[in-house]
Short mmCIF file of C-alpha atoms and ligand atoms in Angstrom, two decimals:
data_model
loop_
_atom_site.label_atom_id
_atom_site.label_comp_id
_atom_site.label_asym_id
_atom_site.label_seq_id
_atom_site.Cartn_x
_atom_site.Cartn_y
_atom_site.Cartn_z
CA MET A 1 11.65 50.43 -27.30
CA GLN A 2 11.06 50.06 -31.02
CA ILE A 3 9.67 47.71 -33.64
CA GLN A 4 12.54 45.62 -34.93
CA GLN A 5 11.09 42.89 -37.10
CA ILE A 6 7.95 42.17 -39.11
CA GLU A 7 7.59 38.59 -40.38
CA THR A 8 4.87 37.06 -42.52
CA PHE A 9 3.75 33.44 -42.53
CA ILE A 10 1.48 31.93 -45.16
CA VAL A 11 -0.23 28.89 -43.74
CA GLN A 12 -2.34 26.40 -45.64
CA GLN A 13 -4.66 23.52 -44.87
CA LYS A 14 -6.03 21.04 -47.37
CA LEU A 15 -9.66 20.39 -46.43
CA GLU A 16 -10.81 16.87 -45.76
CA THR A 17 -14.28 17.72 -47.08
CA PRO A 18 -14.30 20.41 -49.78
CA PHE A 19 -17.31 22.73 -49.70
CA TYR A 20 -18.76 25.46 -51.85
CA PHE A 21 -20.92 28.56 -51.65
CA SER A 22 -22.61 30.73 -54.23
CA GLN A 23 -19.35 31.97 -55.80
CA TRP A 24 -16.80 29.16 -55.82
CA ASP A 25 -15.63 26.03 -54.04
CA TYR A 26 -13.02 25.63 -51.32
CA ASP A 27 -10.64 22.71 -50.99
CA THR A 28 -7.84 24.55 -49.18
CA ARG A 29 -7.63 27.33 -46.63
CA THR A 30 -4.77 29.77 -46.91
CA VAL A 31 -4.10 32.63 -44.51
CA CYS A 32 -1.33 35.18 -44.10
CA LEU A 33 -0.30 35.85 -40.49
CA VAL A 34 2.05 38.59 -39.37
CA LYS A 35 4.32 38.69 -36.33
CA VAL A 36 5.67 42.03 -35.17
CA THR A 37 8.64 41.85 -32.76
CA LEU A 38 10.27 44.57 -30.65
CA ASP A 39 13.93 45.03 -29.86
CA ASP A 40 13.25 43.55 -26.38
CA GLY A 41 11.71 40.39 -27.90
CA THR A 42 8.04 41.20 -27.12
CA TYR A 43 5.85 40.22 -30.05
CA GLY A 44 2.29 40.55 -31.34
CA TRP A 45 0.31 38.54 -33.88
CA GLY A 46 -1.97 39.81 -36.61
CA GLU A 47 -3.84 38.36 -39.56
CA GLY A 48 -4.99 39.72 -42.93
CA TYR A 49 -8.18 38.68 -44.72
CA GLY A 50 -7.78 38.20 -48.47
CA PRO A 51 -5.53 36.35 -50.94
CA ALA A 52 -2.61 35.40 -48.68
CA ILE A 53 0.13 35.95 -51.22
CA VAL A 54 -1.10 39.48 -51.95
CA VAL A 55 -1.50 40.24 -48.24
CA GLN A 56 2.10 39.09 -47.75
CA ALA A 57 3.43 41.26 -50.58
CA SER A 58 1.54 44.29 -49.28
CA ILE A 59 2.92 43.77 -45.78
CA GLU A 60 6.39 43.77 -47.33
CA PHE A 61 5.51 47.13 -48.92
CA LEU A 62 4.32 48.61 -45.60
CA LYS A 63 7.11 47.15 -43.47
CA PRO A 64 9.78 49.88 -43.92
CA PHE A 65 7.31 52.56 -42.77
CA VAL A 66 6.65 50.69 -39.52
CA ILE A 67 10.04 49.32 -38.48
CA GLY A 68 11.77 51.58 -35.96
CA SER A 69 8.46 53.03 -34.65
CA ASN A 70 7.38 53.10 -31.02
CA PRO A 71 4.78 50.28 -30.76
CA LEU A 72 2.63 52.26 -28.33
CA HIS A 73 1.87 54.81 -31.06
CA VAL A 74 -0.68 52.52 -32.72
CA GLU A 75 -2.80 55.26 -34.33
CA THR A 76 0.24 57.21 -35.53
CA ILE A 77 1.55 54.08 -37.24
CA TRP A 78 -1.92 53.39 -38.67
CA GLN A 79 -1.98 56.88 -40.18
CA THR A 80 1.47 56.45 -41.72
CA MET A 81 0.46 53.12 -43.31
CA HIS A 82 -2.80 54.64 -44.55
CA ARG A 83 -1.08 57.65 -46.13
CA ARG A 84 1.47 55.39 -47.82
CA SER A 85 -1.22 53.17 -49.33
CA LEU A 86 -4.01 55.64 -50.10
CA ASP A 87 -2.77 56.73 -53.52
CA PHE A 88 -2.59 53.15 -54.78
CA ALA A 89 -5.35 51.29 -52.99
CA ARG A 90 -8.14 53.24 -51.35
CA ARG A 91 -9.82 49.86 -50.77
CA GLY A 92 -8.75 46.23 -50.92
CA VAL A 93 -5.91 43.98 -49.94
CA LEU A 94 -3.42 46.73 -49.11
CA VAL A 95 -5.91 47.81 -46.43
CA ALA A 96 -6.11 44.19 -45.24
CA SER A 97 -2.32 44.18 -44.83
CA LEU A 98 -2.49 47.42 -42.87
CA SER A 99 -5.18 45.70 -40.77
CA ALA A 100 -2.94 42.70 -40.07
CA ILE A 101 -0.10 44.91 -38.81
CA ASP A 102 -2.53 47.05 -36.80
CA ILE A 103 -3.97 43.98 -35.03
CA ALA A 104 -0.44 42.80 -34.16
CA LEU A 105 0.30 46.25 -32.72
CA TRP A 106 -2.80 46.11 -30.48
CA ASP A 107 -1.67 42.66 -29.29
CA LEU A 108 1.80 44.09 -28.63
CA ARG A 109 0.53 47.16 -26.83
CA GLY A 110 -1.62 44.97 -24.58
CA LYS A 111 1.38 42.85 -23.69
CA LEU A 112 3.53 45.92 -22.98
CA LEU A 113 0.86 47.46 -20.73
CA ASN A 114 -0.19 44.08 -19.31
CA GLN A 115 -3.83 44.64 -20.27
CA PRO A 116 -6.25 42.76 -22.51
CA VAL A 117 -7.07 44.52 -25.78
CA SER A 118 -10.68 45.06 -24.64
CA VAL A 119 -9.41 47.34 -21.87
CA LEU A 120 -7.27 49.30 -24.32
CA LEU A 121 -10.32 49.67 -26.56
CA GLY A 122 -12.10 51.46 -23.74
CA GLY A 123 -13.30 48.72 -21.44
CA GLN A 124 -15.60 45.75 -21.55
CA ARG A 125 -19.37 46.16 -21.54
CA ARG A 126 -19.54 42.36 -21.18
CA ASP A 127 -17.10 39.58 -20.30
CA ARG A 128 -18.57 37.10 -22.76
CA VAL A 129 -19.81 37.62 -26.28
CA ARG A 130 -22.83 36.08 -27.95
CA VAL A 131 -21.79 34.29 -31.10
CA TYR A 132 -23.65 32.93 -34.07
CA ALA A 133 -22.64 29.77 -35.90
CA THR A 134 -21.61 30.19 -39.52
CA GLY A 135 -21.75 26.97 -41.44
CA LEU A 136 -24.32 25.23 -43.62
CA TYR A 137 -22.15 25.48 -46.71
CA PHE A 138 -22.93 23.34 -49.71
CA SER A 139 -21.11 20.11 -50.44
CA GLU A 140 -21.30 17.48 -53.14
CA GLY A 141 -23.32 14.34 -52.53
CA ASP A 142 -26.91 13.25 -52.03
CA ASN A 143 -29.48 14.65 -49.64
CA LEU A 144 -27.99 18.13 -49.28
CA THR A 145 -31.23 19.44 -47.76
CA GLU A 146 -31.27 16.74 -45.05
CA ARG A 147 -27.59 17.22 -44.34
CA LEU A 148 -28.10 20.96 -43.88
CA ALA A 149 -30.97 20.33 -41.49
CA ASP A 150 -28.83 17.87 -39.49
CA GLU A 151 -25.91 20.31 -39.34
CA ALA A 152 -28.21 23.10 -38.10
CA LYS A 153 -29.58 20.78 -35.42
CA LEU A 154 -26.03 20.03 -34.30
CA TYR A 155 -25.32 23.77 -33.78
CA ALA A 156 -28.52 24.09 -31.77
CA GLU A 157 -27.42 21.13 -29.62
CA GLN A 158 -24.04 22.81 -29.12
CA GLY A 159 -25.85 25.75 -27.54
CA PHE A 160 -25.84 28.28 -30.36
CA THR A 161 -28.86 30.57 -30.22
CA ALA A 162 -28.26 32.00 -33.69
CA ILE A 163 -27.23 30.25 -36.91
CA LYS A 164 -26.39 31.56 -40.37
CA MET A 165 -26.89 29.49 -43.50
CA LYS A 166 -25.76 29.91 -47.09
CA VAL A 167 -28.17 30.71 -49.90
CA GLY A 168 -27.43 31.65 -53.49
CA LEU A 169 -28.12 28.47 -55.46
CA GLY A 170 -31.37 29.87 -56.83
CA VAL A 171 -34.56 31.04 -55.14
CA LYS A 172 -36.40 27.70 -55.28
CA LYS A 173 -33.54 25.59 -53.94
CA ASP A 174 -32.67 28.19 -51.32
CA LEU A 175 -36.24 28.29 -50.03
CA ALA A 176 -36.32 24.50 -49.69
CA HIS A 177 -33.11 24.68 -47.63
CA ILE A 178 -34.41 27.52 -45.47
CA ARG A 179 -37.66 25.66 -44.79
CA ALA A 180 -35.80 22.45 -43.82
CA VAL A 181 -33.36 24.27 -41.54
CA ARG A 182 -36.08 26.31 -39.84
CA GLU A 183 -38.10 23.14 -39.21
CA ALA A 184 -35.02 21.39 -37.82
CA ILE A 185 -34.11 24.11 -35.31
CA GLY A 186 -37.59 25.26 -34.29
CA ASP A 187 -38.79 28.81 -33.71
CA ASP A 188 -36.60 29.86 -30.79
CA ILE A 189 -33.25 30.02 -32.58
CA GLN A 190 -32.34 33.00 -34.73
CA LEU A 191 -31.74 32.11 -38.37
CA MET A 192 -29.86 34.29 -40.86
CA ILE A 193 -29.18 33.85 -44.58
CA ASP A 194 -26.09 34.87 -46.61
CA SER A 195 -25.97 34.84 -50.41
CA ASN A 196 -22.42 36.21 -50.85
CA HIS A 197 -23.81 38.68 -53.39
CA ALA A 198 -25.31 36.00 -55.60
CA PHE A 199 -28.53 37.67 -56.71
CA SER A 200 -29.95 40.16 -59.16
CA ARG A 201 -32.26 42.75 -57.63
CA SER A 202 -35.41 40.87 -58.65
CA GLU A 203 -34.13 37.51 -57.37
CA ALA A 204 -33.06 39.02 -54.05
CA TYR A 205 -36.46 40.61 -53.62
CA GLU A 206 -38.24 37.36 -54.51
CA LEU A 207 -36.19 35.34 -52.02
CA ALA A 208 -36.61 37.99 -49.29
CA ARG A 209 -40.38 38.11 -49.82
CA GLU A 210 -40.73 34.32 -49.58
CA ALA A 211 -38.23 33.98 -46.71
CA GLU A 212 -40.11 36.47 -44.51
CA ALA A 213 -42.36 33.58 -43.45
CA PHE A 214 -39.36 31.86 -41.83
CA ASN A 215 -38.47 34.65 -39.42
CA ILE A 216 -35.05 35.52 -40.83
CA SER A 217 -32.98 37.81 -38.58
CA PHE A 218 -30.91 39.23 -41.43
CA PHE A 219 -30.22 38.75 -45.13
CA GLU A 220 -26.47 39.16 -45.69
CA GLU A 221 -24.94 40.33 -48.96
CA PRO A 222 -28.07 39.83 -51.05
CA LEU A 223 -26.62 41.88 -53.94
CA SER A 224 -23.33 42.92 -55.49
CA PRO A 225 -21.37 45.06 -53.04
CA GLU A 226 -21.20 47.66 -55.83
CA ASP A 227 -24.99 47.97 -56.05
CA TYR A 228 -25.61 50.59 -53.35
CA GLU A 229 -28.90 51.68 -54.94
CA GLY A 230 -30.07 48.06 -55.06
CA TYR A 231 -29.36 47.61 -51.35
CA HIS A 232 -31.24 50.78 -50.55
CA GLU A 233 -34.22 49.68 -52.63
CA LEU A 234 -34.31 46.10 -51.30
CA ARG A 235 -34.19 47.41 -47.75
CA GLN A 236 -37.34 49.43 -48.41
CA ARG A 237 -39.16 46.41 -49.86
CA THR A 238 -38.59 43.69 -47.24
CA THR A 239 -39.16 43.38 -43.51
CA ILE A 240 -35.96 41.28 -43.21
CA PRO A 241 -33.05 43.41 -41.93
CA ILE A 242 -30.32 43.77 -44.54
CA ALA A 243 -26.65 43.18 -43.65
CA GLY A 244 -23.46 43.81 -45.61
CA GLY A 245 -19.98 45.22 -45.60
CA GLU A 246 -17.52 42.32 -45.61
CA CYS A 247 -16.21 43.68 -48.94
CA GLU A 248 -16.15 47.25 -47.63
CA TYR A 249 -13.07 49.04 -46.31
CA LEU A 250 -12.32 51.92 -43.95
CA CYS A 251 -14.74 54.44 -42.47
CA ASP A 252 -15.17 56.04 -45.88
CA GLY A 253 -16.47 52.81 -47.40
CA PHE A 254 -18.91 52.24 -44.55
CA ARG A 255 -20.00 55.85 -44.70
CA HIS A 256 -21.21 55.14 -48.25
CA LEU A 257 -23.29 52.15 -47.07
CA LEU A 258 -24.75 54.16 -44.19
CA VAL A 259 -25.41 57.51 -45.90
CA ASP A 260 -27.26 55.72 -48.69
CA ALA A 261 -29.28 53.76 -46.08
CA CYS A 262 -28.22 50.45 -47.67
CA VAL A 263 -28.09 48.25 -44.58
CA ASP A 264 -29.47 47.76 -41.08
CA ILE A 265 -26.30 45.93 -40.00
CA VAL A 266 -22.71 46.69 -41.01
CA GLN A 267 -20.25 43.78 -41.06
CA PRO A 268 -16.66 45.01 -41.23
CA ASP A 269 -13.96 42.35 -41.12
CA ILE A 270 -11.36 43.52 -38.59
CA CYS A 271 -8.63 41.76 -40.63
CA ALA A 272 -9.62 43.65 -43.79
CA ALA A 273 -11.48 46.89 -43.13
CA GLY A 274 -8.63 48.67 -41.33
CA GLY A 275 -7.78 46.67 -38.22
CA LEU A 276 -9.01 47.26 -34.68
CA THR A 277 -8.08 50.95 -34.93
CA GLU A 278 -10.38 51.62 -37.87
CA VAL A 279 -13.19 49.20 -36.98
CA LYS A 280 -13.51 50.96 -33.62
CA ARG A 281 -14.06 54.16 -35.63
CA ILE A 282 -16.51 52.35 -37.95
CA ALA A 283 -18.45 51.30 -34.82
CA THR A 284 -18.75 54.96 -33.80
CA LEU A 285 -19.79 55.92 -37.32
CA ALA A 286 -22.42 53.15 -37.40
CA ARG A 287 -23.79 54.33 -34.07
CA THR A 288 -24.42 57.80 -35.47
CA PHE A 289 -26.60 56.13 -38.12
CA HIS A 290 -28.23 53.88 -35.50
CA ALA A 291 -27.04 50.81 -37.40
CA GLU A 292 -25.89 47.63 -35.69
CA LEU A 293 -22.36 46.29 -36.14
CA ILE A 294 -21.74 42.55 -36.32
CA PRO A 295 -18.17 41.87 -37.45
CA HIS A 296 -17.51 39.47 -40.29
CA CYS A 297 -14.99 36.91 -39.03
CA TRP A 298 -13.19 34.19 -40.95
CA GLY A 299 -9.75 32.82 -40.26
CA THR A 300 -7.65 31.74 -37.31
CA GLY A 301 -8.05 32.33 -33.57
CA ILE A 302 -6.24 35.67 -34.02
CA ALA A 303 -9.11 37.07 -36.09
CA PHE A 304 -11.69 35.60 -33.73
CA ALA A 305 -9.97 36.97 -30.61
CA ALA A 306 -9.82 40.44 -32.19
CA GLY A 307 -13.57 40.12 -32.78
CA LEU A 308 -14.24 39.06 -29.18
CA HIS A 309 -12.34 42.03 -27.79
CA LEU A 310 -14.06 44.50 -30.10
CA VAL A 311 -17.60 43.20 -29.60
CA SER A 312 -17.08 43.10 -25.83
CA THR A 313 -16.70 46.89 -26.01
CA LEU A 314 -19.71 47.69 -28.24
CA ASP A 315 -22.64 49.57 -26.77
CA ALA A 316 -26.00 47.98 -27.37
CA LEU A 317 -28.37 50.25 -29.28
CA PRO A 318 -30.16 52.32 -28.10
CA GLY A 319 -29.29 51.08 -24.59
CA ARG A 320 -31.63 49.96 -21.81
CA LEU A 321 -31.47 47.87 -18.66
CA TYR A 322 -31.88 44.53 -20.44
CA THR A 323 -30.40 44.87 -23.90
CA PRO A 324 -30.03 42.33 -26.66
CA GLU A 325 -26.42 41.11 -26.81
CA PRO A 326 -24.35 42.22 -29.82
CA LEU A 327 -23.29 39.29 -31.99
CA LEU A 328 -20.01 38.02 -33.42
CA GLU A 329 -19.66 35.57 -36.29
CA MET A 330 -18.14 32.20 -35.35
CA ASP A 331 -17.21 30.10 -38.36
CA ARG A 332 -17.85 26.40 -37.69
CA SER A 333 -16.72 24.96 -41.02
CA GLU A 334 -13.67 22.69 -41.15
CA ASN A 335 -10.62 24.77 -40.16
CA LEU A 336 -7.48 23.32 -38.58
CA LEU A 337 -5.81 26.74 -38.83
CA ARG A 338 -8.33 27.82 -36.21
CA ASP A 339 -8.44 24.61 -34.16
CA LYS A 340 -4.76 23.64 -34.11
CA LEU A 341 -2.64 26.64 -35.08
CA THR A 342 -3.78 29.07 -32.38
CA GLN A 343 -4.48 28.65 -28.69
CA PRO A 344 -6.76 28.68 -26.88
CA VAL A 345 -9.47 26.91 -28.87
CA PHE A 346 -12.53 28.98 -28.02
CA SER A 347 -15.49 27.05 -26.64
CA VAL A 348 -19.16 27.96 -26.71
CA ASN A 349 -21.28 27.89 -23.57
CA ASP A 350 -24.99 28.65 -23.94
CA GLY A 351 -24.22 30.49 -27.16
CA PHE A 352 -21.52 32.70 -25.61
CA VAL A 353 -17.71 32.74 -25.72
CA ASP A 354 -15.61 34.22 -22.90
CA VAL A 355 -13.49 37.24 -23.78
CA PRO A 356 -9.78 36.47 -23.19
CA THR A 357 -8.42 38.06 -20.02
CA GLU A 358 -4.71 37.66 -20.73
CA ALA A 359 -2.61 40.63 -21.83
CA GLY A 360 -2.98 41.52 -25.51
CA LEU A 361 -5.32 39.49 -27.70
CA GLY A 362 -4.90 36.45 -25.45
CA VAL A 363 -4.03 34.07 -28.28
CA ASP A 364 -0.74 32.52 -29.19
CA VAL A 365 0.49 30.54 -32.19
CA ASP A 366 1.75 26.96 -31.91
CA LEU A 367 5.16 27.39 -33.57
CA ASP A 368 5.61 23.65 -34.26
CA TYR A 369 2.28 23.46 -36.04
CA LEU A 370 3.09 26.73 -37.83
CA GLU A 371 6.16 25.09 -39.38
CA GLU A 372 4.02 22.10 -40.37
CA VAL A 373 1.44 24.16 -42.26
CA ARG A 374 3.64 27.00 -43.49
CA ILE A 375 4.19 27.17 -47.25
CA1 LIG B 1 -20.67 36.44 -45.65
#
């Protein structure tokens, strides 16, 4: 039994309604998927987070070191890929490509052993995962504030008990949006804000200070991911928990965030930070610092399923009879690569999504649609 083939697929969707956030605008979604196939035809799917064309090229670089390996030796293969990439890219897209292959290997191993990935990760603590809605992006047109409030209300009606909104247009505008959204959803739903590292230290502090009145559950990426001292300082100055880490890679990157006491919540992306193998280690690392882990998640159903399996295995901190449920990000913005390319389409009930019980990740790719959207 050995790995025979590794194929990459770049898929693209033109958005019907372009949107923007603090850094740039989106009118297309592009993702690189990877399919790893054994000599007996068994296959697994993975996905990398980052510029798809670079993810694809990096997978091509890693491929020869993986082909011919025994697919059950997931950590051995991880270590080989890591050693081969370390000298050139201690962080970044090469790690995302390693992550994509690693996720496909977990999917494969689950299929070979006829077990869901959550069991291979050590066993479920829960069979459904609490998710928060990510949306509330900016779009052109009138009445943005009202439209954001309406969108937030829609998520509340869909059963979400936690919602994350974008900030980063400027403190005054952001506060008006936060106020409108909080009023629209009432006091019982958790509200989080994400600036995608839009702010200077003084702006981030000003927004945090003013936003405290609106009961914000966390402030994500308030500052540049390079500004570790700024994170540490902001965290001392506000009562809002600080979250970050979607631009961080590997245990060593997260160690930096944690040792410097930069964040309350670490947010590794499983498709970027080192795959399921490494994010499981990051979860252990975070626990030793008593920090929460809420994975960043953006992409197709493959990325989301990987998140469901991982979060289903996280221990609540510090642990008690009735514990708060760990969260997973669930992107709700327009995304046919999530809704049509992969099955099943995950549905939300009372703010929770069931963890797949099929062998492997429990998601498959619609090959007809794949050919339609492949570039
Ligand atoms: Ca984010």
